[in-house]
PDB file of C-alpha atoms in Angstrom:
ATOM      1  CA  UNK A  35     -25.356  20.345  15.623  1.00 51.00           C
ATOM      2  CA  UNK A  36     -23.690  17.251  13.626  1.00 59.00           C
ATOM      3  CA  UNK A  37     -19.878  17.908  13.281  1.00 59.00           C
ATOM      4  CA  UNK A  38     -19.635  18.174   9.192  1.00 57.00           C
ATOM      5  CA  UNK A  39     -15.534  17.964   9.586  1.00 55.00           C
ATOM      6  CA  UNK A  40     -15.849  14.308  11.205  1.00 55.00           C
ATOM      7  CA  UNK A  41     -18.757  12.844   8.733  1.00 59.00           C
ATOM      8  CA  UNK A  42     -15.972  11.580   6.146  1.00 65.00           C
ATOM      9  CA  UNK A  43     -12.423   9.849   7.098  1.00 69.00           C
ATOM     10  CA  UNK A  44     -10.285  11.278   4.006  1.00 75.00           C
ATOM     11  CA  UNK A  45      -6.988   9.544   4.104  1.00 81.00           C
ATOM     12  CA  UNK A  46      -4.332  11.224   2.254  1.00 83.00           C
ATOM     13  CA  UNK A  47      -0.696   8.981   0.873  1.00 89.00           C
ATOM     14  CA  UNK A  48       0.815   9.980  -1.375  1.00 89.00           C
ATOM     15  CA  UNK A  49       4.540  10.051  -2.872  1.00 89.00           C
ATOM     16  CA  UNK A  50       7.205  11.365  -4.853  1.00 91.00           C
ATOM     17  CA  UNK A  51       9.967   9.773  -6.818  1.00 91.00           C
ATOM     18  CA  UNK A  52      12.678  12.000  -8.295  1.00 89.00           C
ATOM     19  CA  UNK A  53      15.793  10.773  -9.504  1.00 88.00           C
ATOM     20  CA  UNK A  54      17.758   9.843  -5.384  1.00 94.00           C
ATOM     21  CA  UNK A  55      14.670   9.981  -3.612  1.00 95.00           C
ATOM     22  CA  UNK A  56      11.456   7.966  -2.978  1.00 94.00           C
ATOM     23  CA  UNK A  57       9.435  10.583  -0.320  1.00 94.00           C
ATOM     24  CA  UNK A  58       6.634   8.895   1.013  1.00 92.00           C
ATOM     25  CA  UNK A  59       3.428  11.076   2.800  1.00 91.00           C
ATOM     26  CA  UNK A  60       0.580   9.704   4.486  1.00 89.00           C
ATOM     27  CA  UNK A  61      -2.437  11.416   6.979  1.00 85.00           C
ATOM     28  CA  UNK A  62      -5.001   9.054   8.021  1.00 81.00           C
ATOM     29  CA  UNK A  63      -5.285   5.204   7.673  1.00 83.00           C
ATOM     30  CA  UNK A  64      -3.976   3.492   4.632  1.00 83.00           C
ATOM     31  CA  UNK A  65      -0.602   1.610   4.535  1.00 86.00           C
ATOM     32  CA  UNK A  66       2.453   2.798   2.208  1.00 91.00           C
ATOM     33  CA  UNK A  67       4.870  -0.320   1.925  1.00 95.00           C
ATOM     34  CA  UNK A  68       8.018   0.016   0.418  1.00 95.00           C
ATOM     35  CA  UNK A  69       9.698  -3.271  -0.855  1.00 95.00           C
ATOM     36  CA  UNK A  70      13.699  -3.026  -0.536  1.00 93.00           C
ATOM     37  CA  UNK A  71      16.012  -4.401  -3.474  1.00 91.00           C
ATOM     38  CA  UNK A  72      16.077  -8.057  -1.296  1.00 92.00           C
ATOM     39  CA  UNK A  73      12.066  -8.315  -1.703  1.00 92.00           C
ATOM     40  CA  UNK A  74      11.253  -7.698   1.122  1.00 94.00           C
ATOM     41  CA  UNK A  75       8.182  -5.654   2.116  1.00 93.00           C
ATOM     42  CA  UNK A  76       8.039  -2.879   4.774  1.00 93.00           C
ATOM     43  CA  UNK A  77       6.076   0.142   5.967  1.00 91.00           C
ATOM     44  CA  UNK A  78       8.400   2.887   6.575  1.00 90.00           C
ATOM     45  CA  UNK A  79       5.778   5.339   7.071  1.00 89.00           C
ATOM     46  CA  UNK A  80       5.441   6.154  10.753  1.00 84.00           C
ATOM     47  CA  UNK A  81       2.060   4.621  11.864  1.00 83.00           C
ATOM     48  CA  UNK A  82      -0.399   7.306  13.932  1.00 80.00           C
ATOM     49  CA  UNK A  83      -1.512   5.242  17.180  1.00 82.00           C
ATOM     50  CA  UNK A  84      -4.881   8.086  16.461  1.00 82.00           C
ATOM     51  CA  UNK A  85      -6.040   5.249  13.747  1.00 77.00           C
ATOM     52  CA  UNK A  86      -6.921   2.303  15.233  1.00 79.00           C
ATOM     53  CA  UNK A  87     -10.600   0.022  14.337  1.00 74.00           C
ATOM     54  CA  UNK A  88     -13.090   2.632  12.673  1.00 73.00           C
ATOM     55  CA  UNK A  89     -11.518   5.522  14.557  1.00 75.00           C
ATOM     56  CA  UNK A  90      -8.802   7.317  12.369  1.00 78.00           C
ATOM     57  CA  UNK A  91      -7.239  10.998  11.463  1.00 78.00           C
ATOM     58  CA  UNK A  92      -8.357  13.047   8.742  1.00 77.00           C
ATOM     59  CA  UNK A  93      -7.536  15.059   6.321  1.00 78.00           C
ATOM     60  CA  UNK A  94     -11.450  17.148   7.099  1.00 77.00           C
ATOM     61  CA  UNK A  95      -9.554  17.664  11.247  1.00 78.00           C
ATOM     62  CA  UNK A  96      -8.822  20.432  11.849  1.00 79.00           C
ATOM     63  CA  UNK A  97      -5.027  19.614  12.813  1.00 80.00           C
ATOM     64  CA  UNK A  98      -4.874  18.181   9.766  1.00 80.00           C
ATOM     65  CA  UNK A  99      -0.959  19.476   8.907  1.00 85.00           C
ATOM     66  CA  UNK A 100       0.258  18.150  11.797  1.00 83.00           C
ATOM     67  CA  UNK A 101      -1.025  14.882  11.835  1.00 85.00           C
ATOM     68  CA  UNK A 102       0.731  14.558   8.353  1.00 87.00           C
ATOM     69  CA  UNK A 103       4.085  11.717   8.699  1.00 89.00           C
ATOM     70  CA  UNK A 104       6.348  11.285   6.449  1.00 91.00           C
ATOM     71  CA  UNK A 105       9.554   9.117   5.211  1.00 94.00           C
ATOM     72  CA  UNK A 106      12.535   9.544   3.183  1.00 95.00           C
ATOM     73  CA  UNK A 107      14.739   6.968   1.546  1.00 95.00           C
ATOM     74  CA  UNK A 108      17.721   7.770  -0.185  1.00 96.00           C
ATOM     75  CA  UNK A 109      17.353   5.417  -3.638  1.00 94.00           C
ATOM     76  CA  UNK A 110      21.183   5.504  -4.169  1.00 94.00           C
ATOM     77  CA  UNK A 111      21.477   3.493  -0.448  1.00 94.00           C
ATOM     78  CA  UNK A 112      18.482   1.550  -0.909  1.00 91.00           C
ATOM     79  CA  UNK A 113      16.829   1.086  -4.147  1.00 91.00           C
ATOM     80  CA  UNK A 114      13.507  -0.534  -4.288  1.00 93.00           C
ATOM     81  CA  UNK A 115      11.780  -2.555  -6.820  1.00 94.00           C
ATOM     82  CA  UNK A 116       8.067  -1.513  -5.274  1.00 94.00           C
ATOM     83  CA  UNK A 117       6.009   1.489  -3.502  1.00 95.00           C
ATOM     84  CA  UNK A 118       2.019   0.743  -2.825  1.00 94.00           C
ATOM     85  CA  UNK A 119      -0.567   2.357  -1.171  1.00 92.00           C
ATOM     86  CA  UNK A 120      -3.152   0.917  -0.194  1.00 89.00           C
ATOM     87  CA  UNK A 121      -6.513   2.501   1.432  1.00 83.00           C
ATOM     88  CA  UNK A 122      -7.480   0.929   4.446  1.00 80.00           C
ATOM     89  CA  UNK A 123     -10.306  -0.657   3.099  1.00 81.00           C
ATOM     90  CA  UNK A 124      -7.278  -3.175   1.403  1.00 85.00           C
ATOM     91  CA  UNK A 125      -5.890  -3.587   4.373  1.00 83.00           C
ATOM     92  CA  UNK A 126      -9.212  -4.732   6.361  1.00 81.00           C
ATOM     93  CA  UNK A 127      -9.695  -7.259   3.568  1.00 86.00           C
ATOM     94  CA  UNK A 128      -7.384  -9.150   4.813  1.00 84.00           C
ATOM     95  CA  UNK A 129      -8.384  -8.657   8.652  1.00 77.00           C
ATOM     96  CA  UNK A 130      -5.300 -11.182   9.926  1.00 76.00           C
ATOM     97  CA  UNK A 131      -2.168 -10.344   9.435  1.00 79.00           C
ATOM     98  CA  UNK A 132      -0.348  -7.647   7.030  1.00 86.00           C
ATOM     99  CA  UNK A 133       2.031 -10.656   5.150  1.00 87.00           C
ATOM    100  CA  UNK A 134      -1.932 -10.949   3.862  1.00 87.00           C
ATOM    101  CA  UNK A 135      -1.811  -7.599   2.460  1.00 89.00           C
ATOM    102  CA  UNK A 136       1.720  -7.949   1.148  1.00 90.00           C
ATOM    103  CA  UNK A 137       1.405 -11.103  -0.525  1.00 88.00           C
ATOM    104  CA  UNK A 138      -1.428  -9.436  -2.302  1.00 89.00           C
ATOM    105  CA  UNK A 139       0.668  -6.277  -3.474  1.00 91.00           C
ATOM    106  CA  UNK A 140       3.360  -9.276  -4.137  1.00 91.00           C
ATOM    107  CA  UNK A 141       1.310 -11.049  -6.419  1.00 89.00           C
ATOM    108  CA  UNK A 142       0.235  -7.466  -8.285  1.00 90.00           C
ATOM    109  CA  UNK A 143       4.184  -6.602  -8.747  1.00 92.00           C
ATOM    110  CA  UNK A 144       4.215 -10.515  -9.888  1.00 91.00           C
ATOM    111  CA  UNK A 145       1.268  -9.797 -12.881  1.00 91.00           C
ATOM    112  CA  UNK A 146       3.403  -6.176 -13.566  1.00 91.00           C
ATOM    113  CA  UNK A 147       6.584  -8.129 -14.434  1.00 91.00           C
ATOM    114  CA  UNK A 148       5.001 -11.190 -16.067  1.00 90.00           C
ATOM    115  CA  UNK A 149       1.782  -9.967 -17.854  1.00 90.00           C
ATOM    116  CA  UNK A 150       2.888  -5.702 -18.121  1.00 90.00           C
ATOM    117  CA  UNK A 151       1.408  -3.103 -16.406  1.00 87.00           C
ATOM    118  CA  UNK A 152      -1.316  -2.133 -18.131  1.00 88.00           C
ATOM    119  CA  UNK A 153      -3.000  -6.001 -18.272  1.00 90.00           C
ATOM    120  CA  UNK A 154      -1.818  -5.675 -14.467  1.00 88.00           C
ATOM    121  CA  UNK A 155      -4.162  -2.422 -14.211  1.00 87.00           C
ATOM    122  CA  UNK A 156      -7.187  -4.002 -16.049  1.00 88.00           C
ATOM    123  CA  UNK A 157      -6.539  -6.779 -13.681  1.00 87.00           C
ATOM    124  CA  UNK A 158      -6.701  -4.685 -10.628  1.00 85.00           C
ATOM    125  CA  UNK A 159      -9.709  -2.838 -11.958  1.00 82.00           C
ATOM    126  CA  UNK A 160     -11.811  -5.949 -11.835  1.00 83.00           C
ATOM    127  CA  UNK A 161     -10.261  -7.387  -8.647  1.00 86.00           C
ATOM    128  CA  UNK A 162     -10.413  -4.651  -6.343  1.00 83.00           C
ATOM    129  CA  UNK A 163     -14.504  -4.260  -5.957  1.00 81.00           C
ATOM    130  CA  UNK A 164     -15.068  -8.478  -6.077  1.00 83.00           C
ATOM    131  CA  UNK A 165     -11.874  -8.062  -3.154  1.00 82.00           C
ATOM    132  CA  UNK A 166     -14.097  -5.194  -1.301  1.00 78.00           C
ATOM    133  CA  UNK A 167     -17.493  -6.869  -1.556  1.00 81.00           C
ATOM    134  CA  UNK A 168     -15.810 -10.433  -0.299  1.00 81.00           C
ATOM    135  CA  UNK A 169     -13.566  -8.341   2.463  1.00 75.00           C
ATOM    136  CA  UNK A 170     -13.916  -5.132   3.879  1.00 77.00           C
ATOM    137  CA  UNK A 171     -17.366  -3.986   2.326  1.00 72.00           C
ATOM    138  CA  UNK A 172     -14.962  -0.678   2.208  1.00 77.00           C
ATOM    139  CA  UNK A 173     -13.754   2.086   0.251  1.00 77.00           C
ATOM    140  CA  UNK A 174     -10.888  -0.117  -1.899  1.00 82.00           C
ATOM    141  CA  UNK A 175      -7.319   2.197  -3.627  1.00 85.00           C
ATOM    142  CA  UNK A 176      -4.811   0.873  -5.031  1.00 87.00           C
ATOM    143  CA  UNK A 177      -1.530   2.983  -6.607  1.00 89.00           C
ATOM    144  CA  UNK A 178       1.921   3.128  -6.825  1.00 90.00           C
ATOM    145  CA  UNK A 179       4.682   1.863  -8.860  1.00 91.00           C
ATOM    146  CA  UNK A 180       7.019  -1.040 -10.119  1.00 92.00           C
ATOM    147  CA  UNK A 181      10.441  -1.616 -11.190  1.00 92.00           C
ATOM    148  CA  UNK A 182       9.742  -4.081 -13.234  1.00 91.00           C
ATOM    149  CA  UNK A 183      12.942  -4.450 -14.367  1.00 92.00           C
ATOM    150  CA  UNK A 184      14.043  -5.178 -10.784  1.00 90.00           C
ATOM    151  CA  UNK A 185      11.216  -6.785  -9.582  1.00 91.00           C
ATOM    152  CA  UNK A 186      11.438  -9.250 -11.969  1.00 89.00           C
ATOM    153  CA  UNK A 187      13.912 -11.035 -10.420  1.00 89.00           C
ATOM    154  CA  UNK A 188      11.365 -11.220  -7.677  1.00 90.00           C
ATOM    155  CA  UNK A 189       8.394 -13.109  -9.733  1.00 82.00           C
ATOM    156  CA  UNK A 190       8.738 -17.018  -9.091  1.00 78.00           C
ATOM    157  CA  UNK A 191       9.291 -15.756  -5.405  1.00 81.00           C
ATOM    158  CA  UNK A 192       6.263 -13.762  -4.735  1.00 82.00           C
ATOM    159  CA  UNK A 193       4.281 -16.012  -6.455  1.00 76.00           C
ATOM    160  CA  UNK A 194       5.078 -18.842  -4.504  1.00 71.00           C
ATOM    161  CA  UNK A 195       4.663 -16.515  -1.275  1.00 66.00           C
ATOM    162  CA  UNK A 196       0.960 -15.768  -2.699  1.00 61.00           C
ATOM    163  CA  UNK A 197       0.101 -19.051  -3.115  1.00 63.00           C
ATOM    164  CA  UNK A 198       1.194 -19.766   0.402  1.00 63.00           C
ATOM    165  CA  UNK A 199      -0.627 -16.353   1.623  1.00 59.00           C
ATOM    166  CA  UNK A 200      -3.675 -17.865  -0.073  1.00 62.00           C
ATOM    167  CA  UNK A 201      -3.609 -21.671   1.088  1.00 59.00           C
ATOM    168  CA  UNK A 202      -4.105 -19.506   5.105  1.00 50.00           C
ATOM    169  CA  UNK A 203      -6.965 -17.807   4.185  1.00 46.00           C
TER     170      UNK A 203
END
């Protein structure tokens, strides 16, 4: 009598980056954060209002395909420096505001610029379990891309924003 299709709430956040466009798809909770050519963080994939608290739409839902949201960016009109997708466990580790989640992602971008992508990935693999332990106690996954050449001009600004956000934490 249990509803097995509702036992899990898997989320789908995906991106496709051909030459001229960035397409992001999302079903469920979590966030896809885009950093534009000015370094500004936005979440252009429309939010699903059914994702509240621990309730979320899921890939296990009967209407999963109908719950997919998407957004396309023309990169010739709006070149982006990074696109980072994170599960709700990342966001919920910073419960007071999305600004702290954005600061966390800015720190990742800064590490990629200053240390290189491989070192940032190593740091991230160690950091995510600690983030979950001290924050949401939920699964935490982060994926995305960073245009290191474009993002490097924001490294000092992003590092300062991360320090400010951590002093308020």
